[in-house]
Amino acid sequence: MIRTRLAYVAALAVALSVTSAGPSSAAAVDDQDVMFVKAAHQGNLAEIAAGQDAQKNATTACVKKVGSVLVRDHTKLDADVRALAGKLDIALPAGPTEEQKRELAAVQAKAGSSAYDKAWLMLQDAAHTKTLALIDQELKAGGNAEVKAAARAARPVVAMHLDMVRGGVCHAATDAGTVKAGSGGQLAEQDGGGLPAAGAAGLVGGGLLAGVGAAWLARNRRRSAHRS
């Protein structure tokens, strides 16, 4: 009888843990998720290349500083993207898009003059505005929790970069420091600023299991007392 009861409790625990966990964060990605991961990778590569070029060709210390920030932050963000792509079996492009290459080449043609700095800042304004739109689209329509978490983690970094170049004006002082990127954006909190969805579900499941177990034990104790 005792073994039967223990088996029942164990089976109940397994059932509750599966139910409370909800959809797996590693669920198959949809077209939106794949598009975002690939675009994020290419965007990171483009920003790293642009940042390196600014460090070499910019005529002002401010633009050189912003360039170094882009290299620093997008290198870290891309490490996250590549790790996530490997986990989700998403094949990444080898380099930036042809459009991104042409845009940087147009800026590079102005190297050696003050026109370079203005052109570089305007390009980064446009590029980071597009990236924010891609991030917001993923947060709205993405289906994979890990991809959305990565997008959420990247958003404040990209927004900070945009503030540094907005309107073609350099604001290196808005640098908030090294980006705290984690694998797959795991450091990002979920919507609402609370616990990640999986963690919250786990807590709910654990609490439910504890309540059911306590009720089951209390019921059987009452039965035993009644029989005696």
XYZ file of N, CA and C in Angstrom:
684
model
N 0.829 -1.214 0.000
C 0.000 0.000 0.000
C 0.860 1.259 0.000
N 1.930 1.259 0.843
C 2.800 2.434 0.923
C 3.498 2.668 -0.405
N 3.990 1.540 -1.028
C 4.661 1.676 -2.319
C 3.718 2.224 -3.380
N 2.451 1.782 -3.325
C 1.461 2.258 -4.294
C 1.234 3.751 -4.143
N 1.153 4.194 -2.875
C 0.944 5.613 -2.627
C 2.138 6.445 -3.094
N 3.361 5.952 -2.834
C 4.555 6.671 -3.269
C 4.628 6.761 -4.787
N 4.233 5.675 -5.449
C 4.244 5.681 -6.909
C 3.250 6.696 -7.445
N 2.100 6.816 -6.755
C 1.080 7.773 -7.162
C 1.610 9.202 -7.049
N 2.256 9.507 -5.920
C 2.802 10.838 -5.706
C 3.883 11.151 -6.735
N 4.743 10.158 -7.031
C 5.796 10.362 -8.019
C 5.216 10.646 -9.396
N 4.192 9.887 -9.787
C 3.561 10.097 -11.082
C 2.904 11.468 -11.150
N 2.298 11.873 -10.024
C 1.661 13.187 -9.972
C 2.696 14.295 -10.119
N 3.855 14.095 -9.496
C 4.914 15.105 -9.584
C 5.386 15.268 -11.021
N 5.569 14.167 -11.726
C 6.003 14.225 -13.112
C 4.974 14.927 -13.972
N 3.716 14.596 -13.783
C 2.648 15.198 -14.582
C 2.576 16.699 -14.355
N 2.705 17.129 -13.096
C 2.622 18.540 -12.783
C 3.822 19.309 -13.318
N 5.002 18.695 -13.244
C 6.190 19.382 -13.746
C 6.107 19.605 -15.238
N 5.576 18.636 -15.973
C 5.428 18.772 -17.422
C 4.390 19.829 -17.755
N 3.282 19.837 -17.006
C 2.207 20.783 -17.269
C 2.630 22.207 -16.964
N 3.342 22.379 -15.816
C 3.706 23.734 -15.395
C 4.794 24.341 -16.241
N 5.615 23.513 -16.838
C 6.739 24.041 -17.610
C 6.290 24.755 -18.862
N 5.144 24.358 -19.426
C 4.641 24.995 -20.640
C 5.497 24.633 -21.826
N 5.358 25.368 -22.918
C 6.145 25.076 -24.113
C 7.628 25.222 -23.833
N 8.436 24.360 -24.374
C 9.879 24.401 -24.169
C 10.466 25.639 -24.815
N 11.435 26.289 -24.079
C 12.078 27.476 -24.630
C 12.924 27.116 -25.839
N 13.232 25.811 -25.966
C 14.028 25.367 -27.110
C 13.138 24.792 -28.209
N 11.873 25.211 -28.217
C 10.939 24.713 -29.218
C 11.428 25.101 -30.606
N 10.949 24.375 -31.602
C 11.362 24.644 -32.981
C 11.088 26.098 -33.338
N 12.028 26.706 -34.038
C 11.882 28.101 -34.410
C 10.995 28.234 -35.645
N 10.339 29.372 -35.770
C 9.530 29.620 -36.964
C 10.299 30.556 -37.894
N 9.688 30.911 -39.005
C 10.368 31.726 -40.013
C 10.793 33.083 -39.458
N 9.961 33.672 -38.602
C 10.291 34.965 -38.008
C 11.556 34.863 -37.161
N 11.658 33.811 -36.354
C 12.829 33.621 -35.500
C 14.098 33.440 -36.329
N 14.000 32.607 -37.366
C 15.164 32.355 -38.221
C 15.610 33.649 -38.902
N 14.650 34.393 -39.419
C 14.971 35.661 -40.082
C 15.672 36.608 -39.113
N 15.171 36.686 -37.898
C 15.756 37.612 -36.929
C 17.184 37.207 -36.561
N 17.404 35.934 -36.296
C 18.745 35.484 -35.910
C 19.755 35.774 -37.016
N 19.380 35.488 -38.254
C 20.279 35.751 -39.379
C 20.523 37.250 -39.547
N 19.464 38.045 -39.471
C 19.604 39.494 -39.634
C 20.425 40.096 -38.499
N 20.221 39.589 -37.280
C 20.978 40.097 -36.140
C 22.465 39.809 -36.320
N 22.782 38.620 -36.800
C 24.184 38.257 -37.033
C 24.811 39.167 -38.090
N 24.106 39.363 -39.198
C 24.646 40.223 -40.251
C 24.758 41.668 -39.783
N 23.788 42.108 -38.993
C 23.856 43.459 -38.447
C 25.055 43.626 -37.526
N 25.305 42.625 -36.694
C 26.467 42.682 -35.806
C 27.767 42.764 -36.603
N 27.872 41.933 -37.644
C 29.085 41.943 -38.469
C 29.274 43.299 -39.145
N 28.166 43.871 -39.619
C 28.238 45.178 -40.283
C 28.677 46.261 -39.301
N 28.163 46.215 -38.076
C 28.512 47.234 -37.082
C 29.952 47.080 -36.608
N 30.415 45.852 -36.494
C 31.812 45.628 -36.113
C 32.744 46.201 -37.184
N 32.417 45.931 -38.458
C 33.229 46.447 -39.562
C 33.199 47.973 -39.595
N 32.020 48.545 -39.381
C 31.893 50.006 -39.395
C 32.654 50.617 -38.228
N 32.567 49.989 -37.069
C 33.272 50.501 -35.904
C 34.775 50.470 -36.092
N 35.256 49.392 -36.661
C 36.693 49.283 -36.920
C 37.145 50.338 -37.928
N 36.300 50.590 -38.932
C 36.646 51.587 -39.941
C 36.674 52.987 -39.335
N 35.741 53.276 -38.415
C 35.714 54.588 -37.773
C 36.957 54.802 -36.917
N 37.381 53.763 -36.244
C 38.587 53.878 -35.422
C 39.809 54.238 -36.278
N 39.772 53.826 -37.527
C 40.907 54.067 -38.428
C 40.774 55.379 -39.192
N 39.551 55.729 -39.642
C 39.380 56.844 -40.577
C 38.672 58.074 -40.034
N 38.025 57.995 -38.877
C 37.316 59.162 -38.344
C 38.304 60.281 -38.032
N 37.828 61.513 -38.155
C 38.704 62.665 -37.900
C 38.502 63.248 -36.509
N 37.460 62.795 -35.789
C 37.204 63.316 -34.444
C 37.300 62.197 -33.417
N 37.694 62.569 -32.198
C 37.822 61.598 -31.114
C 36.468 60.998 -30.750
N 35.409 61.793 -30.881
C 34.069 61.323 -30.526
C 33.640 60.156 -31.418
N 33.815 60.306 -32.723
C 33.415 59.245 -33.651
C 34.300 58.012 -33.469
N 35.572 58.235 -33.218
C 36.462 57.099 -32.950
C 35.990 56.343 -31.706
N 35.568 57.087 -30.683
C 35.081 56.467 -29.455
C 33.818 55.655 -29.714
N 32.871 56.229 -30.452
C 31.640 55.502 -30.778
C 31.973 54.243 -31.572
N 32.909 54.350 -32.489
C 33.326 53.178 -33.251
C 33.835 52.070 -32.354
N 34.622 52.429 -31.337
C 35.140 51.410 -30.414
C 34.026 50.783 -29.595
N 33.005 51.583 -29.257
C 31.853 51.051 -28.508
C 31.086 50.043 -29.366
N 30.906 50.356 -30.646
C 30.202 49.425 -31.536
C 30.949 48.107 -31.649
N 32.251 48.171 -31.797
C 33.044 46.939 -31.899
C 32.909 46.133 -30.617
N 33.043 46.800 -29.492
C 32.955 46.121 -28.195
C 31.603 45.431 -27.994
N 30.526 46.197 -28.178
C 29.199 45.675 -27.855
C 28.696 44.660 -28.875
N 28.900 44.939 -30.158
C 28.385 44.018 -31.173
C 29.195 42.725 -31.223
N 30.437 42.762 -30.797
C 31.204 41.515 -30.686
C 30.594 40.622 -29.621
N 30.215 41.213 -28.496
C 29.594 40.437 -27.417
C 28.203 39.946 -27.820
N 27.426 40.829 -28.446
C 26.082 40.429 -28.874
C 26.152 39.316 -29.915
N 27.123 39.388 -30.809
C 27.210 38.361 -31.849
C 27.654 37.018 -31.276
N 28.435 37.046 -30.212
C 28.799 35.776 -29.553
C 27.539 35.084 -29.054
N 26.590 35.864 -28.532
C 25.298 35.318 -28.105
C 24.519 34.753 -29.285
N 24.471 35.530 -30.360
C 23.706 35.108 -31.538
C 24.267 33.806 -32.115
N 25.589 33.725 -32.214
C 26.203 32.516 -32.773
C 25.964 31.294 -31.884
N 26.027 31.496 -30.570
C 25.759 30.386 -29.656
C 24.306 29.927 -29.782
N 23.385 30.875 -29.883
C 21.965 30.547 -30.005
C 21.678 29.867 -31.336
N 22.290 30.364 -32.404
C 22.095 29.757 -33.724
C 22.580 28.314 -33.727
N 23.711 28.065 -33.075
C 24.212 26.702 -32.997
C 23.273 25.801 -32.227
N 22.708 26.316 -31.153
C 21.784 25.526 -30.335
C 20.506 25.199 -31.091
N 20.037 26.153 -31.885
C 18.770 25.979 -32.598
C 18.961 25.491 -34.034
N 20.195 25.180 -34.394
C 20.512 24.635 -35.723
C 20.110 25.604 -36.830
N 20.476 26.872 -36.673
C 20.212 27.887 -37.687
C 21.533 28.210 -38.383
N 21.578 28.036 -39.701
C 22.797 28.327 -40.469
C 22.915 29.839 -40.656
N 24.049 30.399 -40.284
C 24.245 31.849 -40.356
C 24.972 32.263 -41.627
N 24.662 33.443 -42.157
C 25.383 33.971 -43.317
C 26.849 34.206 -42.970
N 27.701 34.205 -43.983
C 29.135 34.353 -43.748
C 29.556 35.797 -43.502
N 28.727 36.756 -43.918
C 29.117 38.156 -43.769
C 27.915 39.073 -43.839
N 28.146 40.395 -43.792
C 27.047 41.358 -43.906
C 26.332 41.212 -45.255
N 25.178 41.844 -45.380
C 24.456 41.821 -46.643
C 25.211 42.671 -47.672
N 24.888 42.469 -48.951
C 25.522 43.273 -49.991
C 25.192 44.750 -49.816
N 23.977 45.035 -49.376
C 23.588 46.432 -49.144
C 24.429 47.042 -48.033
N 24.635 46.306 -46.956
C 25.451 46.810 -45.860
C 26.893 47.064 -46.298
N 27.412 46.194 -47.157
C 28.771 46.387 -47.682
C 28.854 47.635 -48.543
N 27.839 47.846 -49.401
C 27.838 49.023 -50.276
C 27.740 50.310 -49.456
N 26.916 50.290 -48.419
C 26.747 51.484 -47.592
C 28.050 51.856 -46.885
N 28.752 50.872 -46.351
C 30.011 51.173 -45.691
C 31.057 51.640 -46.702
N 31.058 51.036 -47.889
C 32.009 51.443 -48.928
C 31.800 52.908 -49.315
N 30.541 53.343 -49.346
C 30.242 54.730 -49.694
C 30.799 55.687 -48.639
N 30.727 55.263 -47.385
C 31.289 56.087 -46.307
C 32.816 56.075 -46.389
N 33.384 54.922 -46.643
C 34.842 54.797 -46.724
C 35.431 55.672 -47.837
N 34.641 55.927 -48.855
C 35.114 56.762 -49.964
C 35.375 58.194 -49.516
N 34.833 58.582 -48.355
C 35.021 59.932 -47.836
C 36.152 60.004 -46.812
N 36.862 58.901 -46.627
C 37.941 58.864 -45.630
C 38.970 59.950 -45.900
N 39.455 60.553 -44.811
C 40.455 61.604 -44.949
C 39.871 62.994 -44.906
N 38.540 63.096 -44.832
C 37.890 64.408 -44.760
C 36.860 64.412 -43.645
N 36.451 65.630 -43.253
C 35.448 65.745 -42.196
C 34.100 65.190 -42.642
N 33.898 65.066 -43.953
C 32.637 64.522 -44.469
C 32.479 63.058 -44.066
N 33.580 62.384 -43.820
C 33.528 60.980 -43.409
C 32.744 60.842 -42.104
N 33.069 61.657 -41.133
C 32.438 61.535 -39.820
C 30.921 61.709 -39.906
N 30.486 62.725 -40.637
C 29.044 62.971 -40.776
C 28.366 61.806 -41.494
N 28.976 61.332 -42.568
C 28.399 60.218 -43.322
C 28.349 58.959 -42.472
N 29.370 58.732 -41.689
C 29.424 57.548 -40.831
C 28.322 57.605 -39.780
N 28.157 58.761 -39.166
C 27.128 58.915 -38.131
C 25.725 58.736 -38.706
N 25.484 59.288 -39.903
C 24.171 59.145 -40.527
C 23.883 57.687 -40.877
N 24.906 56.977 -41.343
C 24.732 55.561 -41.652
C 24.386 54.774 -40.403
N 25.058 55.079 -39.302
C 24.781 54.349 -38.067
C 23.411 54.701 -37.482
N 22.987 55.930 -37.675
C 21.626 56.316 -37.268
C 20.607 55.441 -37.993
N 20.745 55.343 -39.313
C 19.806 54.550 -40.111
C 19.902 53.065 -39.768
N 21.124 52.560 -39.604
C 21.311 51.133 -39.344
C 20.718 50.727 -38.003
N 20.938 51.536 -36.977
C 20.426 51.169 -35.659
C 18.912 51.378 -35.552
N 18.386 52.319 -36.323
C 16.932 52.469 -36.376
C 16.293 51.213 -36.980
N 16.898 50.685 -38.049
C 16.402 49.464 -38.669
C 16.520 48.276 -37.710
N 17.626 48.223 -36.982
C 17.833 47.106 -36.061
C 16.793 47.117 -34.949
N 16.475 48.286 -34.435
C 15.434 48.372 -33.403
C 14.089 47.886 -33.941
N 13.801 48.209 -35.194
C 12.552 47.750 -35.808
C 12.545 46.228 -35.920
N 13.669 45.637 -36.285
C 13.772 44.178 -36.372
C 13.577 43.538 -35.009
N 14.170 44.139 -33.988
C 14.030 43.617 -32.626
C 12.576 43.671 -32.187
N 11.937 44.808 -32.417
C 10.539 44.957 -31.993
C 9.621 43.993 -32.738
N 9.928 43.725 -33.990
C 9.138 42.759 -34.748
C 9.298 41.362 -34.163
N 10.512 41.005 -33.770
C 10.736 39.693 -33.147
C 10.004 39.590 -31.810
N 10.064 40.635 -31.020
C 9.374 40.616 -29.729
C 7.856 40.503 -29.902
N 7.355 41.064 -30.991
C 5.914 41.028 -31.254
C 5.468 39.716 -31.876
N 6.255 39.191 -32.820
C 5.780 38.057 -33.621
C 6.617 36.795 -33.486
N 7.731 36.848 -32.776
C 8.583 35.668 -32.645
C 7.890 34.543 -31.896
N 8.304 33.309 -32.196
C 7.674 32.160 -31.553
C 8.556 31.425 -30.569
N 9.878 31.637 -30.636
C 10.792 30.904 -29.771
C 11.207 31.785 -28.594
N 11.064 31.276 -27.385
C 11.324 32.075 -26.188
C 12.780 32.501 -26.073
N 13.694 31.644 -26.478
C 15.114 31.985 -26.367
C 15.514 33.063 -27.370
N 14.972 33.008 -28.562
C 15.259 34.031 -29.560
C 14.688 35.378 -29.104
N 13.489 35.360 -28.557
C 12.880 36.593 -28.067
C 13.663 37.161 -26.880
N 14.185 36.279 -26.025
C 14.997 36.745 -24.900
C 16.272 37.405 -25.390
N 16.877 36.850 -26.440
C 18.082 37.446 -27.015
C 17.768 38.819 -27.597
N 16.627 38.935 -28.263
C 16.213 40.223 -28.823
C 15.978 41.237 -27.705
N 15.345 40.785 -26.640
C 15.058 41.676 -25.519
C 16.348 42.145 -24.848
N 17.320 41.257 -24.754
C 18.595 41.621 -24.142
C 19.360 42.620 -24.998
N 19.236 42.494 -26.315
C 19.983 43.366 -27.220
C 19.351 44.752 -27.338
N 18.069 44.869 -27.090
C 17.369 46.128 -27.384
C 17.955 47.350 -26.683
N 18.189 47.310 -25.364
C 18.732 48.517 -24.730
C 20.129 48.881 -25.227
N 20.896 47.902 -25.654
C 22.231 48.171 -26.184
C 22.122 48.914 -27.515
N 21.253 48.413 -28.391
C 21.061 49.049 -29.696
C 20.474 50.451 -29.523
N 19.557 50.601 -28.573
C 18.962 51.912 -28.315
C 20.024 52.899 -27.827
N 20.947 52.423 -26.994
C 22.039 53.278 -26.524
C 22.922 53.720 -27.688
N 23.219 52.780 -28.590
C 24.031 53.123 -29.762
C 23.329 54.182 -30.608
N 22.019 54.035 -30.767
C 21.269 55.005 -31.561
C 21.339 56.389 -30.923
N 21.265 56.442 -29.598
C 21.377 57.732 -28.914
C 22.747 58.382 -29.157
N 23.759 57.569 -29.384
C 25.111 58.089 -29.590
C 25.310 58.706 -30.976
N 24.419 58.356 -31.914
C 24.599 58.835 -33.303
C 23.352 59.511 -33.856
N 22.340 59.660 -33.051
C 21.037 60.139 -33.547
C 21.143 61.484 -34.264
N 20.549 61.524 -35.447
C 20.536 62.753 -36.224
C 21.878 63.107 -36.835
N 22.798 62.144 -36.820
C 24.112 62.432 -37.384
C 24.992 63.258 -36.475
N 24.626 63.320 -35.183
C 25.401 64.083 -34.198
C 26.032 63.105 -33.217
N 27.317 63.271 -32.934
C 28.054 62.325 -32.086
C 27.870 62.643 -30.607
N 27.496 61.603 -29.834
C 27.327 61.739 -28.387
C 27.995 60.547 -27.700
N 29.295 60.519 -27.702
C 30.015 59.390 -27.113
C 29.796 59.281 -25.618
N 29.433 60.384 -24.959
C 29.274 60.386 -23.506
C 28.101 59.533 -23.039
N 27.213 59.130 -23.957
C 26.055 58.326 -23.553
C 26.399 56.855 -23.412
N 27.665 56.479 -23.625
C 28.082 55.086 -23.459
C 27.833 54.644 -22.028
N 27.070 53.547 -21.881
C 26.721 53.053 -20.550
C 27.695 52.002 -20.044
N 28.738 51.687 -20.808
C 29.704 50.691 -20.366
C 29.487 49.354 -21.035
N 30.288 48.387 -20.635
C 30.262 47.066 -21.259
C 28.890 46.426 -21.178
N 28.421 45.917 -22.293
C 27.119 45.255 -22.330
C 27.198 43.914 -21.619
N 26.189 43.633 -20.802
C 26.150 42.370 -20.077
C 25.350 41.356 -20.876
N 25.990 40.779 -21.843
C 25.315 39.799 -22.695
C 25.554 38.407 -22.156
N 24.502 37.578 -22.190
C 24.630 36.197 -21.751
C 24.178 35.275 -22.858
N 24.462 34.005 -22.747
C 24.131 33.052 -23.804
C 22.650 33.088 -24.118
N 22.355 33.400 -25.370
C 20.950 33.440 -25.779
C 20.178 34.549 -25.120
N 20.846 35.575 -24.610
C 20.140 36.663 -23.955
C 19.530 36.253 -22.635
N 20.092 35.277 -21.943
C 19.480 34.753 -20.740
C 19.462 35.744 -19.595
N 20.269 36.820 -19.677
C 20.262 37.799 -18.616
C 19.074 38.739 -18.730
N 18.404 38.713 -19.843
C 17.255 39.600 -20.029
C 16.048 39.063 -19.277
N 15.321 39.983 -18.599
C 14.100 39.553 -17.946
C 12.978 39.480 -18.962
N 11.970 38.707 -18.620
C 10.827 38.569 -19.504
C 9.906 39.765 -19.334
N 8.870 39.840 -20.178
C 7.924 40.952 -20.126
C 7.382 41.109 -18.716
N 7.277 42.352 -18.275
C 6.746 42.617 -16.957
C 7.839 42.808 -15.926
N 9.092 42.564 -16.284
C 10.185 42.812 -15.370
C 10.283 41.818 -14.250
N 9.594 40.720 -14.326
C 9.629 39.745 -13.257
C 10.484 38.565 -13.599
N 10.101 37.399 -13.063
C 10.855 36.192 -13.340
C 10.684 35.761 -14.781
N 11.696 35.072 -15.359
C 11.507 34.489 -16.678
C 10.318 33.551 -16.649
N 9.655 33.399 -17.804
C 8.430 32.602 -17.857
C 8.646 31.188 -17.351
N 9.756 30.548 -17.759
C 9.987 29.175 -17.341
C 10.176 29.086 -15.849
N 10.901 30.097 -15.257
C 11.123 30.077 -13.826
C 9.827 30.278 -13.066
N 8.996 31.201 -13.558
C 7.717 31.431 -12.896
C 6.845 30.193 -12.953
N 6.833 29.535 -14.119
C 6.034 28.319 -14.257
C 6.535 27.245 -13.316
N 7.867 27.174 -13.159
C 8.425 26.173 -12.262
C 8.006 26.419 -10.829
N 7.991 27.707 -10.431
C 7.566 28.028 -9.084
C 6.097 27.702 -8.878
N 5.296 28.028 -9.899
C 3.875 27.699 -9.797
C 3.680 26.207 -9.680
N 4.389 25.450 -10.531
C 4.267 24.002 -10.503
C 4.710 23.438 -9.179
N 5.825 23.974 -8.635
C 6.310 23.487 -7.352
C 5.327 23.756 -6.246
N 4.735 24.963 -6.256
C 3.751 25.296 -5.230
C 2.524 24.427 -5.337
N 2.071 24.159 -6.565
C 0.903 23.320 -6.765
C 1.170 21.904 -6.285
N 2.363 21.394 -6.601
C 2.714 20.048 -6.191
C 2.744 19.944 -4.674
N 3.345 20.962 -4.019
C 3.418 20.936 -2.568
C 2.025 20.935 -1.958
N 1.124 21.759 -2.539
C -0.236 21.814 -2.009
C -0.974 20.504 -2.174
N -0.863 19.893 -3.353
C -1.526 18.612 -3.599
C -0.973 17.544 -2.673
N 0.367 17.540 -2.508
C 0.981 16.530 -1.645
C 0.531 16.680 -0.217
N 0.462 17.923 0.269
C 0.032 18.160 1.644
C -1.410 17.730 1.850
N -2.249 18.046 0.876
C -3.656 17.649 0.988
C -3.801 16.134 0.992
N -3.012 15.452 0.168
C -3.084 13.983 0.091
C -2.665 13.362 1.401
N -1.578 13.879 2.013
C -1.114 13.333 3.289
C -2.123 13.584 4.398
N -2.696 14.799 4.409
C -3.674 15.118 5.441
C -4.891 14.223 5.337
N -5.327 13.957 4.098
C -6.499 13.107 3.910
C -6.251 11.708 4.422
N -5.074 11.165 4.104
C -4.769 9.798 4.537
C -4.533 9.702 6.028
N -4.024 10.758 6.655
C -3.889 10.751 8.096
C -5.251 10.720 8.783
N -6.200 11.500 8.195
C -7.544 11.502 8.783
C -8.170 10.123 8.665
N -7.961 9.455 7.523
C -8.489 8.112 7.333
C -7.910 7.138 8.337
N -6.587 7.240 8.561
C -5.933 6.340 9.498
C -6.447 6.553 10.910
N -6.643 7.843 11.278
C -7.130 8.144 12.610
C -8.540 7.620 12.792
N -9.354 7.724 11.736
C -10.730 7.264 11.821
C -10.785 5.729 12.000
N -9.886 5.037 11.268
C -9.881 3.584 11.361
C -9.429 3.103 12.722
N -8.482 3.826 13.369
C -8.011 3.406 14.663
C -9.025 3.734 15.735
